[in-house]
PDB file of C-alpha atoms in Angstrom:
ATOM      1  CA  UNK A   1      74.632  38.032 106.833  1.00 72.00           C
ATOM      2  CA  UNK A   2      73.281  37.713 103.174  1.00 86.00           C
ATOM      3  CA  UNK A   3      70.354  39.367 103.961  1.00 86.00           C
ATOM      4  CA  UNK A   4      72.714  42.631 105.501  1.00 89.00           C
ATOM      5  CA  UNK A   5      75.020  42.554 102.736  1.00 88.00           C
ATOM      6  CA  UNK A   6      71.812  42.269  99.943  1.00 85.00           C
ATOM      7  CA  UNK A   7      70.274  45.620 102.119  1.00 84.00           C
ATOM      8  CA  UNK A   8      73.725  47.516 102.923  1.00 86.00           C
ATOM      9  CA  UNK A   9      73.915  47.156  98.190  1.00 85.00           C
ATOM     10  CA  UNK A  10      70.324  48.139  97.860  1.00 81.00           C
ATOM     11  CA  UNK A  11      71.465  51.347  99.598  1.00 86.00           C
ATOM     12  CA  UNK A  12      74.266  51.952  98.018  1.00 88.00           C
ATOM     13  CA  UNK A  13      72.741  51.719  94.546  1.00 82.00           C
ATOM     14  CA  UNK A  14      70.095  54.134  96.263  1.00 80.00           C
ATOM     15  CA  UNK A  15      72.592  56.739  97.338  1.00 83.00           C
ATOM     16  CA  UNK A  16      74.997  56.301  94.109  1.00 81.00           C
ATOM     17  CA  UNK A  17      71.348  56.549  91.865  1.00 74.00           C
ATOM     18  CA  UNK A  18      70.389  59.754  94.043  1.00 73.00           C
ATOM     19  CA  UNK A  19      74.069  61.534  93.834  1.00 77.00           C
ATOM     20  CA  UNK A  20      74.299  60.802  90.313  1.00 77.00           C
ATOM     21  CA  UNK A  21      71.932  63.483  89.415  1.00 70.00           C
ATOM     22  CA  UNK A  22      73.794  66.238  90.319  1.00 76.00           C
ATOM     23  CA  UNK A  23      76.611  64.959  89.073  1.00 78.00           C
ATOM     24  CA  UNK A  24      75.181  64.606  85.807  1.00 75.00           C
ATOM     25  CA  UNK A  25      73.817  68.000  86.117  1.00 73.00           C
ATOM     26  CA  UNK A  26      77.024  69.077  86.195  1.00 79.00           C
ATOM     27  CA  UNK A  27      78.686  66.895  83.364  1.00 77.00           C
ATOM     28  CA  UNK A  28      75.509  68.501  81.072  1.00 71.00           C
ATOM     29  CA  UNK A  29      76.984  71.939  81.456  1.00 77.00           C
ATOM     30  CA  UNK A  30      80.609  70.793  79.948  1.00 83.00           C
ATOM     31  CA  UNK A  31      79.651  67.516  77.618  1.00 82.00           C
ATOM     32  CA  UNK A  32      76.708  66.943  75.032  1.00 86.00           C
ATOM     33  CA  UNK A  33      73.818  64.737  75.811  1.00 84.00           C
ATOM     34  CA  UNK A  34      74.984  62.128  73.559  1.00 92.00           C
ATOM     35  CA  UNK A  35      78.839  62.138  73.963  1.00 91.00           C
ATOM     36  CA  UNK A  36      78.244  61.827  78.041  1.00 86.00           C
ATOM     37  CA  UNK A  37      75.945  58.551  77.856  1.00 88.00           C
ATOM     38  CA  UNK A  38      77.969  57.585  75.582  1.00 93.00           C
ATOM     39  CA  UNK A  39      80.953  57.121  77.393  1.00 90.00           C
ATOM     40  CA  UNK A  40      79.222  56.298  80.347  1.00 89.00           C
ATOM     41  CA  UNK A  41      77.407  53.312  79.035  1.00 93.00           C
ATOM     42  CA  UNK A  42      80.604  52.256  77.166  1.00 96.00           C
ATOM     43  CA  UNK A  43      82.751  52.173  80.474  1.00 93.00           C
ATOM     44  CA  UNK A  44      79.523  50.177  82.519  1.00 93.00           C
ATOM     45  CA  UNK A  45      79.552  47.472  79.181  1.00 95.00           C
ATOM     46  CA  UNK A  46      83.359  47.146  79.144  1.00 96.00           C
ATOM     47  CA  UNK A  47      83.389  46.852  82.943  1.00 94.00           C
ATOM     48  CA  UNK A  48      80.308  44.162  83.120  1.00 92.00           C
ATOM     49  CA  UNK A  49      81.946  41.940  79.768  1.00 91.00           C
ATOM     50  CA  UNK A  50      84.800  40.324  81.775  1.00 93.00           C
ATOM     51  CA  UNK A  51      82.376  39.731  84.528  1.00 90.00           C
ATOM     52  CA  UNK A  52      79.823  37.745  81.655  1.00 87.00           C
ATOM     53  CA  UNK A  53      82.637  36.478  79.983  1.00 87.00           C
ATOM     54  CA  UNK A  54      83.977  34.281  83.070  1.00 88.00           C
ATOM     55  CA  UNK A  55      80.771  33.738  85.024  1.00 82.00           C
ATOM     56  CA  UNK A  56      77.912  33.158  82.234  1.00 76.00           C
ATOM     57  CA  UNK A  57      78.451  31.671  78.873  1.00 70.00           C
ATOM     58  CA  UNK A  58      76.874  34.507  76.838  1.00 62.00           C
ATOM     59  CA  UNK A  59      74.862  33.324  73.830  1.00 62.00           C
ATOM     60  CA  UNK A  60      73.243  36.615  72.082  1.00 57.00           C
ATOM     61  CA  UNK A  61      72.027  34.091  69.064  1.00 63.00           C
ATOM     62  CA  UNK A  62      68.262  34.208  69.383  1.00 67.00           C
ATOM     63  CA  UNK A  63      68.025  36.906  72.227  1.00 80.00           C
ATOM     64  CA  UNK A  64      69.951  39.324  70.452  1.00 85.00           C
ATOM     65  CA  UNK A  65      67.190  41.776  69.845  1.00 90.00           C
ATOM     66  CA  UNK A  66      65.700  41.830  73.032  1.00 91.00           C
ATOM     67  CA  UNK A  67      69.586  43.164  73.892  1.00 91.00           C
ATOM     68  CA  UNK A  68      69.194  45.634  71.347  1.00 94.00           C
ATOM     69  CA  UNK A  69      65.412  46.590  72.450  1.00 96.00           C
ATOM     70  CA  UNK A  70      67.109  47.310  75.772  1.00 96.00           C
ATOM     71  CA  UNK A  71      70.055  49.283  75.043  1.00 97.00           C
ATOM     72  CA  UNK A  72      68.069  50.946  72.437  1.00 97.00           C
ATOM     73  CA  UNK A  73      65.290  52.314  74.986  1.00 98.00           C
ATOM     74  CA  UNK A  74      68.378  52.964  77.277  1.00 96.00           C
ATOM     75  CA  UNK A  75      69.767  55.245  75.008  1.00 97.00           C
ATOM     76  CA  UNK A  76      66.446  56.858  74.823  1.00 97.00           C
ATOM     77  CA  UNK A  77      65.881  57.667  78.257  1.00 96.00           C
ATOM     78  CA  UNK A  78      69.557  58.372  79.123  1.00 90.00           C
ATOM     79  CA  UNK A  79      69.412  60.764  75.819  1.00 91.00           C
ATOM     80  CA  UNK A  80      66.124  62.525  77.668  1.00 94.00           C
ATOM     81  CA  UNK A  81      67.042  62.351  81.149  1.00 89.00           C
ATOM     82  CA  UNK A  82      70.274  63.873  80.243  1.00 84.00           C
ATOM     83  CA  UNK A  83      68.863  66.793  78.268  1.00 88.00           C
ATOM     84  CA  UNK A  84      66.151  67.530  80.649  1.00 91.00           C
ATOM     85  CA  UNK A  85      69.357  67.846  83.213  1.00 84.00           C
ATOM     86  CA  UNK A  86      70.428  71.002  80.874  1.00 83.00           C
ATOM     87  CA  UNK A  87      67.211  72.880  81.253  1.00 88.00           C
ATOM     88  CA  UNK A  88      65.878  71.900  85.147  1.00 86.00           C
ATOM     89  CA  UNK A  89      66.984  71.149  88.398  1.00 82.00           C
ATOM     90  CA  UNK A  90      68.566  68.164  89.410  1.00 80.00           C
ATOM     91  CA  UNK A  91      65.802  68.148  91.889  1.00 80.00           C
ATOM     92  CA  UNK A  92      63.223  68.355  89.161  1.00 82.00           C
ATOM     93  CA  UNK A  93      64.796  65.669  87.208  1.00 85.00           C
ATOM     94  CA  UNK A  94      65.332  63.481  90.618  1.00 83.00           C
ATOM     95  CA  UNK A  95      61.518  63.413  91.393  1.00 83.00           C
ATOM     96  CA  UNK A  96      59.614  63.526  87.501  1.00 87.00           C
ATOM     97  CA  UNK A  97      62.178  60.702  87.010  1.00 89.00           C
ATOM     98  CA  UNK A  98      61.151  58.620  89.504  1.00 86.00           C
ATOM     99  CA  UNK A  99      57.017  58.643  88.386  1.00 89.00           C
ATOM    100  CA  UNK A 100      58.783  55.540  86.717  1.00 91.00           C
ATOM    101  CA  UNK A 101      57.599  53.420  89.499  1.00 87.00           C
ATOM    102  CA  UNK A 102      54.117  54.855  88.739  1.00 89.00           C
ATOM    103  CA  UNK A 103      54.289  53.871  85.392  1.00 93.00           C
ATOM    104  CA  UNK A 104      55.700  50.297  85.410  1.00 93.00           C
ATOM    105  CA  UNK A 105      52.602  49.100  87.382  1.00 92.00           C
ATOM    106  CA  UNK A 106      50.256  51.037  85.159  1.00 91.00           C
ATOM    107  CA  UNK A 107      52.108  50.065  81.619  1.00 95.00           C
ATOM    108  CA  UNK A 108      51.628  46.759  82.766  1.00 94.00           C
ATOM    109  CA  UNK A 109      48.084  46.612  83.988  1.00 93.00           C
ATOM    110  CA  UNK A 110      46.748  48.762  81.036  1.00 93.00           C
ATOM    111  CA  UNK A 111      49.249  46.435  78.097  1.00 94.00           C
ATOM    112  CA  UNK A 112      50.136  43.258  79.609  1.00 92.00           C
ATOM    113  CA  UNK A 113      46.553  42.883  81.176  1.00 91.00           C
ATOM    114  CA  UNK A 114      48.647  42.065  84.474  1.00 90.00           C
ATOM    115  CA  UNK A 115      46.808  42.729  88.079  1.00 91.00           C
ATOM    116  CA  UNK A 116      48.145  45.279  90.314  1.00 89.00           C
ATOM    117  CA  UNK A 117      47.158  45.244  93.971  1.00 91.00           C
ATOM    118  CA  UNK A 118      46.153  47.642  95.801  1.00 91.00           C
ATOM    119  CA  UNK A 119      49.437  47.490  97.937  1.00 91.00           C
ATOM    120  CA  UNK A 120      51.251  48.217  94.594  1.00 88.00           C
ATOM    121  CA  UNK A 121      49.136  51.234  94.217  1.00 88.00           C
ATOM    122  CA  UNK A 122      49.670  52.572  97.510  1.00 91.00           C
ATOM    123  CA  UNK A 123      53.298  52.073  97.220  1.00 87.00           C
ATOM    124  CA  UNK A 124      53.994  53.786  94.083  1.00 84.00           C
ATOM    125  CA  UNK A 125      51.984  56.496  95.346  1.00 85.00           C
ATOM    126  CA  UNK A 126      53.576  57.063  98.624  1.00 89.00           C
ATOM    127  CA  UNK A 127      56.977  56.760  96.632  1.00 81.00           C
ATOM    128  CA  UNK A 128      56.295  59.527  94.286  1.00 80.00           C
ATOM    129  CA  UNK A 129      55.096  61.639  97.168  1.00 84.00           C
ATOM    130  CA  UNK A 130      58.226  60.640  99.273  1.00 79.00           C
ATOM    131  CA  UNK A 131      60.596  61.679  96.428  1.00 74.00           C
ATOM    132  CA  UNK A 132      58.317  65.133  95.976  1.00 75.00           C
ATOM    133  CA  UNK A 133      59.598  65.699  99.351  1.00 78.00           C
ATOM    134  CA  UNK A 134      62.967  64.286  99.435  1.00 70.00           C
ATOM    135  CA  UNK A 135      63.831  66.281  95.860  1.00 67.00           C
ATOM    136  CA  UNK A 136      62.325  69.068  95.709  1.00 68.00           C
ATOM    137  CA  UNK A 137      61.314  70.056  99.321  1.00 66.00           C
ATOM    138  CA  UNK A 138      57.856  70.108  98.203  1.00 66.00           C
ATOM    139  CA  UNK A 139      58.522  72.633  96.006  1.00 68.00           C
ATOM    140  CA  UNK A 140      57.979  71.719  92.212  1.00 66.00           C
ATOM    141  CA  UNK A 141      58.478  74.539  90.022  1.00 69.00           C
ATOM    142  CA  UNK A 142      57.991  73.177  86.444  1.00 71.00           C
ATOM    143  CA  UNK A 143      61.116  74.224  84.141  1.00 72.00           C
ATOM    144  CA  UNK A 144      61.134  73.560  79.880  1.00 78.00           C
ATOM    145  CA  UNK A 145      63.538  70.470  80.699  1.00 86.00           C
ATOM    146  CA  UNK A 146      60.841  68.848  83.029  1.00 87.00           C
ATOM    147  CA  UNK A 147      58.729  67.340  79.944  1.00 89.00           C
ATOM    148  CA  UNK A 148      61.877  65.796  78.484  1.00 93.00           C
ATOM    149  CA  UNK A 149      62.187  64.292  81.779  1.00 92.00           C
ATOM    150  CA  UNK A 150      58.593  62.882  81.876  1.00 90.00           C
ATOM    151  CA  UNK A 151      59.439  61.398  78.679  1.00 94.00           C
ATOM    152  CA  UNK A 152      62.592  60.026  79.767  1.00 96.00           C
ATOM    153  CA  UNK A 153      60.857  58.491  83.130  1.00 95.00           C
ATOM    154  CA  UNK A 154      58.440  56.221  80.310  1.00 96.00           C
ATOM    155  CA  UNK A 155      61.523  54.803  79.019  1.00 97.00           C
ATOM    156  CA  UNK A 156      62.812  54.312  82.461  1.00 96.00           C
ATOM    157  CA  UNK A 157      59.615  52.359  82.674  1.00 96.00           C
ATOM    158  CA  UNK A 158      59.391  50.765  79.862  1.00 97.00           C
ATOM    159  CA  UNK A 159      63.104  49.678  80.536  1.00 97.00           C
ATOM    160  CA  UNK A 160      62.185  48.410  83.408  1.00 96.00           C
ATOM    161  CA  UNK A 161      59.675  46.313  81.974  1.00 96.00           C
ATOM    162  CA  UNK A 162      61.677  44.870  79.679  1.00 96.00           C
ATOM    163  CA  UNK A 163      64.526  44.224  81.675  1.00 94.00           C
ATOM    164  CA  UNK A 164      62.588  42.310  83.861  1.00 92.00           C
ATOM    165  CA  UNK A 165      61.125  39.985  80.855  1.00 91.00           C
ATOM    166  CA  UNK A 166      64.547  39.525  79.246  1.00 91.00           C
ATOM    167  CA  UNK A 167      66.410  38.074  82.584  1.00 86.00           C
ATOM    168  CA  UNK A 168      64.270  34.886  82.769  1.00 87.00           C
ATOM    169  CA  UNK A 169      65.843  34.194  78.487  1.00 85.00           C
ATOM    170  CA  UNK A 170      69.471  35.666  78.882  1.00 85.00           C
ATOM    171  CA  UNK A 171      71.940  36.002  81.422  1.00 86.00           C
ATOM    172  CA  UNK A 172      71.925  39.017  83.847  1.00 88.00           C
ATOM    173  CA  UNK A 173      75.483  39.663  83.271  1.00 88.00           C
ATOM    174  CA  UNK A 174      75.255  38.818  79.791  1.00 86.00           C
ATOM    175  CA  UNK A 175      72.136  41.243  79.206  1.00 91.00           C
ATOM    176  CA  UNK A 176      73.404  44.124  81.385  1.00 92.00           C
ATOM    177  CA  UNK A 177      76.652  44.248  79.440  1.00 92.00           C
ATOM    178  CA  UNK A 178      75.071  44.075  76.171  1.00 92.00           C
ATOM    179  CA  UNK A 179      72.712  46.494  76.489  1.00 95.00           C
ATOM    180  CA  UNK A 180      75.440  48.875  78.089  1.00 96.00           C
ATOM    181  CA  UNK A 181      77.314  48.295  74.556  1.00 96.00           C
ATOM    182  CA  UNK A 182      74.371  48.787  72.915  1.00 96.00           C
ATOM    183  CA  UNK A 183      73.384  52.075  74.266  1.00 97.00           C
ATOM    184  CA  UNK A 184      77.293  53.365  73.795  1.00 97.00           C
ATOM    185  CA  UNK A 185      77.462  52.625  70.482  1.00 97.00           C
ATOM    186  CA  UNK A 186      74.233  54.518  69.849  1.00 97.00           C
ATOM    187  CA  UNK A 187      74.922  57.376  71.855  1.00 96.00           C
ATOM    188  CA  UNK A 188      78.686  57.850  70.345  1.00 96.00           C
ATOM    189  CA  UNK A 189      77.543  57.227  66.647  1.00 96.00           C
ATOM    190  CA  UNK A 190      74.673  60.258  67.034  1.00 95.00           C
ATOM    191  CA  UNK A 191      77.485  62.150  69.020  1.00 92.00           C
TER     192      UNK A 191
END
């Protein structure tokens, strides 16, 4: 029963992750870039604090920058992603973003000096062909907004990356809140 409820979330993040795209196409057409994340990552950080707050005693006292790292690259990719939306298709945006899990294995075999098998490679590659096909039909047609995307799916990446360093020194809850903050704060005070 764990093991259905873990899958039947997994695919609900999936099909929330995939919708959100064309509803942030949308929002890009009525808000600006920075006033949107903002107030997105503000609501996910004020929803996630209780949830810290009674479940995890949060100590930010040494790990406090590597909250900051994180919500700062978070408001760099939500800042590009969220352009990019402006001046492509959601489709566009759906499938350049997700060359992410292209780049986490490579980022870390090329910096961290970590070894990637070849069942890693052949994953990421089948992924990025599967969501060629699932966004855009198999149609890419490159738009201005797709480079701001490309950029945005490094910080995805790199997010990633760090996100999955962090966990192991501060508390998911704890971190996922914080960075949420973090990234509101930064988005509302360029806003």
């Amino acid at each position: 029963m764990t093991r259905l409820r873990a899958d039947f979330v997994l695919l609900l993040v999936a099909v929330i992750w995939g919708s959100a795209f064309a509803v942030q196409r949308v929002a890009a057409q009525h808000f600006d870039v920075f006033t949107f994340n903002g107030l997105r990552f503000l609501l996910a950080g004020v929803i996630l604090l209780p949830l810290a707050l009674k479940s995890e005693r949060p100590s930010f006292d040494k790990k406090l920058w590597l909250v900051a790292l994180a919500g700062s690259i978070l408001f760099l990719a939500g800042g590009l992603q969220q352009a990019g939306l402006e001046l492509t298709t959601a489709g566009n945006a759906g499938f350049i973003t997700t060359l992410y899990v292209v780049f986490v294995p490579l980022i870390l075999w090329i910096f961290w000096r970590e070894k990637i098998g070849w069942v890693s490679w052949a994953a990421a590659g089948l992924a990025v062909i599967g969501s060629l096909l699932l966004s855009t039909a198999g149609r890419l047609q490159v738009g201005r907004g797709d480079l701001l995307e490309l950029l945005g799916a490094l910080m995805w990446a790199l997010h990633v990356i760090l996100v999955g360093k962090a966990v192991r020194k501060v508390g998911v809850l704890t971190f996922s809140a914080g960075q949420y903050l973090a990234a509101g704060v930064l988005n509302l005070a360029v806003s």
